Amino acid sequence: MSLKDAFNAYTKGADEMDGRTFTKILRDCKILDSKVTGVDADLIFTKVKAKGAKKITFAEFEEALRLVAAKKGVEVEALHAKLAEEGTQGPILTGTKADNVRFHDDKSTYTGVHKMGGPTTVDDGRVQFNDLSKICDRSEYDVRGVKKGIIENKTGDSK
């Protein structure tokens, strides 16, 4: 169990670590407290990363731990040992189960159109246009380039 193992466990084998993961490893190993807060961890991360970079390498991670140890007032080796011991299992993941939402999940409380199952497209005769084929004129063009459907609608006779 080493510091490199803890680094790899939190980065899932990647060579670099982002700021969120850096704060997460410090929080999971109970290093963050009143002396070193999450804001301090973010500031230390920003201080050690290269300009323009979004992630830190393992060497920069070790430098960040030196700064955390100085801020906390403990030995660097003690901090390394704590991270190596508690951080090798990987991140501590927690989640919550969503409760039922009364008005969303209980269909007996539905109102309006959705009470009967939602809107339908079986409104034939009740509305003017209930189908795309009644809106679009797909009749043929005649020799002059005029649609036959337009002539039928104007004159009433089909040609």
PDB file of C-alpha atoms in Angstrom:
ATOM      1  CA  MET A   1       0.000   0.000   0.000  1.00  0.00           C
ATOM      2  CA  SER A   2       1.614   3.191  -1.146  1.00  0.00           C
ATOM      3  CA  LEU A   3       0.731   6.751  -1.970  1.00  0.00           C
ATOM      4  CA  LYS A   4       0.941   5.916  -5.677  1.00  0.00           C
ATOM      5  CA  ASP A   5      -1.690   3.169  -5.166  1.00  0.00           C
ATOM      6  CA  ALA A   6      -4.042   5.680  -3.537  1.00  0.00           C
ATOM      7  CA  PHE A   7      -3.429   8.140  -6.392  1.00  0.00           C
ATOM      8  CA  ASN A   8      -4.216   5.433  -8.964  1.00  0.00           C
ATOM      9  CA  ALA A   9      -7.310   4.289  -7.054  1.00  0.00           C
ATOM     10  CA  TYR A  10      -8.821   7.776  -7.123  1.00  0.00           C
ATOM     11  CA  THR A  11      -7.824   8.590 -10.709  1.00  0.00           C
ATOM     12  CA  LYS A  12      -8.876   5.121 -11.945  1.00  0.00           C
ATOM     13  CA  GLY A  13      -5.419   4.477 -13.368  1.00  0.00           C
ATOM     14  CA  ALA A  14      -5.023   7.829 -15.149  1.00  0.00           C
ATOM     15  CA  ASP A  15      -1.748   9.741 -14.952  1.00  0.00           C
ATOM     16  CA  GLU A  16      -3.372  12.994 -13.798  1.00  0.00           C
ATOM     17  CA  MET A  17      -5.836  14.092 -11.116  1.00  0.00           C
ATOM     18  CA  ASP A  18      -8.350  16.942 -11.307  1.00  0.00           C
ATOM     19  CA  GLY A  19      -9.253  19.374  -8.530  1.00  0.00           C
ATOM     20  CA  ARG A  20     -12.494  17.655  -7.581  1.00  0.00           C
ATOM     21  CA  THR A  21     -10.694  14.337  -7.115  1.00  0.00           C
ATOM     22  CA  PHE A  22      -7.930  16.009  -5.084  1.00  0.00           C
ATOM     23  CA  THR A  23     -10.492  17.462  -2.688  1.00  0.00           C
ATOM     24  CA  LYS A  24     -12.335  14.116  -2.612  1.00  0.00           C
ATOM     25  CA  ILE A  25      -9.251  12.130  -1.571  1.00  0.00           C
ATOM     26  CA  LEU A  26      -8.502  14.635   1.203  1.00  0.00           C
ATOM     27  CA  ARG A  27     -12.120  14.524   2.408  1.00  0.00           C
ATOM     28  CA  ASP A  28     -12.356  10.711   2.323  1.00  0.00           C
ATOM     29  CA  CYS A  29      -9.114  10.308   4.270  1.00  0.00           C
ATOM     30  CA  LYS A  30     -10.355  12.842   6.873  1.00  0.00           C
ATOM     31  CA  ILE A  31      -7.551  15.303   6.229  1.00  0.00           C
ATOM     32  CA  LEU A  32      -9.887  18.250   5.705  1.00  0.00           C
ATOM     33  CA  ASP A  33     -10.848  19.907   8.984  1.00  0.00           C
ATOM     34  CA  SER A  34     -10.977  23.404  10.473  1.00  0.00           C
ATOM     35  CA  LYS A  35      -7.279  24.021   9.702  1.00  0.00           C
ATOM     36  CA  VAL A  36      -7.413  22.789   6.102  1.00  0.00           C
ATOM     37  CA  THR A  37     -10.781  23.387   4.445  1.00  0.00           C
ATOM     38  CA  GLY A  38     -12.095  22.575   0.994  1.00  0.00           C
ATOM     39  CA  VAL A  39     -11.257  26.105  -0.124  1.00  0.00           C
ATOM     40  CA  ASP A  40      -7.673  25.632   1.068  1.00  0.00           C
ATOM     41  CA  ALA A  41      -7.488  22.369  -0.888  1.00  0.00           C
ATOM     42  CA  ASP A  42      -8.677  24.176  -4.037  1.00  0.00           C
ATOM     43  CA  LEU A  43      -6.130  26.959  -3.538  1.00  0.00           C
ATOM     44  CA  ILE A  44      -3.292  24.477  -2.990  1.00  0.00           C
ATOM     45  CA  PHE A  45      -4.365  22.540  -6.091  1.00  0.00           C
ATOM     46  CA  THR A  46      -4.325  25.752  -8.133  1.00  0.00           C
ATOM     47  CA  LYS A  47      -0.910  26.677  -6.743  1.00  0.00           C
ATOM     48  CA  VAL A  48       0.788  23.394  -7.715  1.00  0.00           C
ATOM     49  CA  LYS A  49      -0.776  22.791 -11.143  1.00  0.00           C
ATOM     50  CA  ALA A  50       0.960  24.070 -14.248  1.00  0.00           C
ATOM     51  CA  LYS A  51      -0.325  27.295 -15.753  1.00  0.00           C
ATOM     52  CA  GLY A  52      -3.170  26.560 -18.151  1.00  0.00           C
ATOM     53  CA  ALA A  53      -3.456  22.937 -16.991  1.00  0.00           C
ATOM     54  CA  LYS A  54      -6.597  21.474 -15.476  1.00  0.00           C
ATOM     55  CA  LYS A  55      -5.008  18.437 -13.814  1.00  0.00           C
ATOM     56  CA  ILE A  56      -1.930  17.603 -11.741  1.00  0.00           C
ATOM     57  CA  THR A  57       0.565  14.774 -12.102  1.00  0.00           C
ATOM     58  CA  PHE A  58       1.745  12.500  -9.283  1.00  0.00           C
ATOM     59  CA  ALA A  59       4.816  14.701  -8.651  1.00  0.00           C
ATOM     60  CA  GLU A  60       2.571  17.772  -8.354  1.00  0.00           C
ATOM     61  CA  PHE A  61       0.260  15.739  -6.097  1.00  0.00           C
ATOM     62  CA  GLU A  62       3.190  15.056  -3.753  1.00  0.00           C
ATOM     63  CA  GLU A  63       4.059  18.775  -3.772  1.00  0.00           C
ATOM     64  CA  ALA A  64       0.424  19.594  -2.932  1.00  0.00           C
ATOM     65  CA  LEU A  65       0.545  17.156  -0.015  1.00  0.00           C
ATOM     66  CA  ARG A  66       3.660  18.939   1.282  1.00  0.00           C
ATOM     67  CA  LEU A  67       1.705  22.215   1.239  1.00  0.00           C
ATOM     68  CA  VAL A  68      -1.294  20.562   2.943  1.00  0.00           C
ATOM     69  CA  ALA A  69       0.993  19.148   5.665  1.00  0.00           C
ATOM     70  CA  ALA A  70       2.556  22.576   6.219  1.00  0.00           C
ATOM     71  CA  LYS A  71      -0.884  24.213   6.455  1.00  0.00           C
ATOM     72  CA  LYS A  72      -2.160  21.501   8.801  1.00  0.00           C
ATOM     73  CA  GLY A  73       1.021  21.503  10.917  1.00  0.00           C
ATOM     74  CA  VAL A  74       1.798  17.779  10.612  1.00  0.00           C
ATOM     75  CA  GLU A  75       4.688  15.807   9.165  1.00  0.00           C
ATOM     76  CA  VAL A  76       4.564  14.988   5.457  1.00  0.00           C
ATOM     77  CA  GLU A  77       5.323  11.318   6.178  1.00  0.00           C
ATOM     78  CA  ALA A  78       2.341  11.074   8.549  1.00  0.00           C
ATOM     79  CA  LEU A  79       0.098  12.537   5.865  1.00  0.00           C
ATOM     80  CA  HIS A  80       1.505  10.120   3.273  1.00  0.00           C
ATOM     81  CA  ALA A  81       0.925   7.178   5.631  1.00  0.00           C
ATOM     82  CA  LYS A  82      -2.671   8.230   6.285  1.00  0.00           C
ATOM     83  CA  LEU A  83      -3.385   8.569   2.561  1.00  0.00           C
ATOM     84  CA  ALA A  84      -1.668   5.272   1.760  1.00  0.00           C
ATOM     85  CA  GLU A  85      -3.657   3.479   4.450  1.00  0.00           C
ATOM     86  CA  GLU A  86      -7.122   4.930   3.867  1.00  0.00           C
ATOM     87  CA  GLY A  87      -6.982   5.942   0.211  1.00  0.00           C
ATOM     88  CA  THR A  88      -6.114   2.656  -1.477  1.00  0.00           C
ATOM     89  CA  GLN A  89      -9.726   1.406  -1.429  1.00  0.00           C
ATOM     90  CA  GLY A  90     -10.702   4.217  -3.777  1.00  0.00           C
ATOM     91  CA  PRO A  91     -13.348   6.884  -3.421  1.00  0.00           C
ATOM     92  CA  ILE A  92     -16.187   6.456  -0.947  1.00  0.00           C
ATOM     93  CA  LEU A  93     -19.348   6.611  -3.028  1.00  0.00           C
ATOM     94  CA  THR A  94     -22.714   7.348  -1.457  1.00  0.00           C
ATOM     95  CA  GLY A  95     -26.131   7.728  -2.973  1.00  0.00           C
ATOM     96  CA  THR A  96     -29.728   8.135  -1.973  1.00  0.00           C
ATOM     97  CA  LYS A  97     -32.847   6.349  -3.117  1.00  0.00           C
ATOM     98  CA  ALA A  98     -35.401   8.697  -4.605  1.00  0.00           C
ATOM     99  CA  ASP A  99     -38.720   8.804  -2.782  1.00  0.00           C
ATOM    100  CA  ASN A 100     -41.986   8.563  -4.638  1.00  0.00           C
ATOM    101  CA  VAL A 101     -43.284  11.949  -5.649  1.00  0.00           C
ATOM    102  CA  ARG A 102     -46.990  12.023  -4.890  1.00  0.00           C
ATOM    103  CA  PHE A 103     -48.276  14.054  -7.812  1.00  0.00           C
ATOM    104  CA  HIS A 104     -45.949  12.501 -10.381  1.00  0.00           C
ATOM    105  CA  ASP A 105     -46.138   8.811  -9.520  1.00  0.00           C
ATOM    106  CA  ASP A 106     -49.766   8.536  -8.366  1.00  0.00           C
ATOM    107  CA  LYS A 107     -51.910   8.476 -11.508  1.00  0.00           C
ATOM    108  CA  SER A 108     -55.105   8.933  -9.499  1.00  0.00           C
ATOM    109  CA  THR A 109     -54.061  12.553  -8.853  1.00  0.00           C
ATOM    110  CA  TYR A 110     -53.670  13.397 -12.551  1.00  0.00           C
ATOM    111  CA  THR A 111     -55.927  16.162 -13.847  1.00  0.00           C
ATOM    112  CA  GLY A 112     -56.984  17.527 -17.217  1.00  0.00           C
ATOM    113  CA  VAL A 113     -56.125  15.753 -20.456  1.00  0.00           C
ATOM    114  CA  HIS A 114     -53.640  13.420 -18.776  1.00  0.00           C
ATOM    115  CA  LYS A 115     -56.336  12.003 -16.474  1.00  0.00           C
ATOM    116  CA  MET A 116     -57.647   9.876 -19.344  1.00  0.00           C
ATOM    117  CA  GLY A 117     -54.238   8.832 -20.632  1.00  0.00           C
ATOM    118  CA  GLY A 118     -53.038  11.949 -22.407  1.00  0.00           C
ATOM    119  CA  PRO A 119     -53.767  13.640 -25.711  1.00  0.00           C
ATOM    120  CA  THR A 120     -54.861  11.483 -28.630  1.00  0.00           C
ATOM    121  CA  THR A 121     -54.745  11.761 -32.390  1.00  0.00           C
ATOM    122  CA  VAL A 122     -58.181  10.182 -32.825  1.00  0.00           C
ATOM    123  CA  ASP A 123     -59.911  13.534 -33.218  1.00  0.00           C
ATOM    124  CA  ASP A 124     -61.243  12.809 -36.703  1.00  0.00           C
ATOM    125  CA  GLY A 125     -64.139  15.135 -37.465  1.00  0.00           C
ATOM    126  CA  ARG A 126     -63.694  17.310 -34.385  1.00  0.00           C
ATOM    127  CA  VAL A 127     -60.785  19.368 -35.680  1.00  0.00           C
ATOM    128  CA  GLN A 128     -59.919  20.700 -39.131  1.00  0.00           C
ATOM    129  CA  PHE A 129     -56.412  19.237 -39.375  1.00  0.00           C
ATOM    130  CA  ASN A 130     -55.629  16.121 -37.377  1.00  0.00           C
ATOM    131  CA  ASP A 131     -53.315  14.480 -39.881  1.00  0.00           C
ATOM    132  CA  LEU A 132     -50.315  15.769 -41.802  1.00  0.00           C
ATOM    133  CA  SER A 133     -51.732  14.397 -45.056  1.00  0.00           C
ATOM    134  CA  LYS A 134     -54.694  16.779 -44.756  1.00  0.00           C
ATOM    135  CA  ILE A 135     -52.391  19.789 -44.439  1.00  0.00           C
ATOM    136  CA  CYS A 136     -49.978  18.923 -47.271  1.00  0.00           C
ATOM    137  CA  ASP A 137     -51.068  19.005 -50.917  1.00  0.00           C
ATOM    138  CA  ARG A 138     -49.368  16.072 -52.576  1.00  0.00           C
ATOM    139  CA  SER A 139     -51.248  16.201 -55.867  1.00  0.00           C
ATOM    140  CA  GLU A 140     -49.443  16.243 -59.225  1.00  0.00           C
ATOM    141  CA  TYR A 141     -48.404  19.357 -61.109  1.00  0.00           C
ATOM    142  CA  ASP A 142     -49.990  20.016 -64.506  1.00  0.00           C
ATOM    143  CA  VAL A 143     -48.178  21.267 -67.610  1.00  0.00           C
ATOM    144  CA  ARG A 144     -48.180  24.880 -66.436  1.00  0.00           C
ATOM    145  CA  GLY A 145     -46.667  23.941 -63.047  1.00  0.00           C
ATOM    146  CA  VAL A 146     -49.878  24.426 -61.083  1.00  0.00           C
ATOM    147  CA  LYS A 147     -50.949  21.745 -58.621  1.00  0.00           C
ATOM    148  CA  LYS A 148     -54.113  19.913 -59.563  1.00  0.00           C
ATOM    149  CA  GLY A 149     -55.373  20.056 -55.985  1.00  0.00           C
ATOM    150  CA  ILE A 150     -55.473  23.855 -56.083  1.00  0.00           C
ATOM    151  CA  ILE A 151     -57.628  23.841 -59.233  1.00  0.00           C
ATOM    152  CA  GLU A 152     -59.971  21.269 -57.686  1.00  0.00           C
ATOM    153  CA  ASN A 153     -60.394  23.374 -54.557  1.00  0.00           C
ATOM    154  CA  LYS A 154     -61.151  26.564 -56.533  1.00  0.00           C
ATOM    155  CA  THR A 155     -63.481  25.175 -59.204  1.00  0.00           C
ATOM    156  CA  GLY A 156     -64.847  22.082 -57.541  1.00  0.00           C
ATOM    157  CA  ASP A 157     -64.219  19.839 -60.559  1.00  0.00           C
ATOM    158  CA  SER A 158     -61.304  17.513 -61.073  1.00  0.00           C
ATOM    159  CA  LYS A 159     -59.254  17.489 -64.241  1.00  0.00           C
TER     160      LYS A 159
END
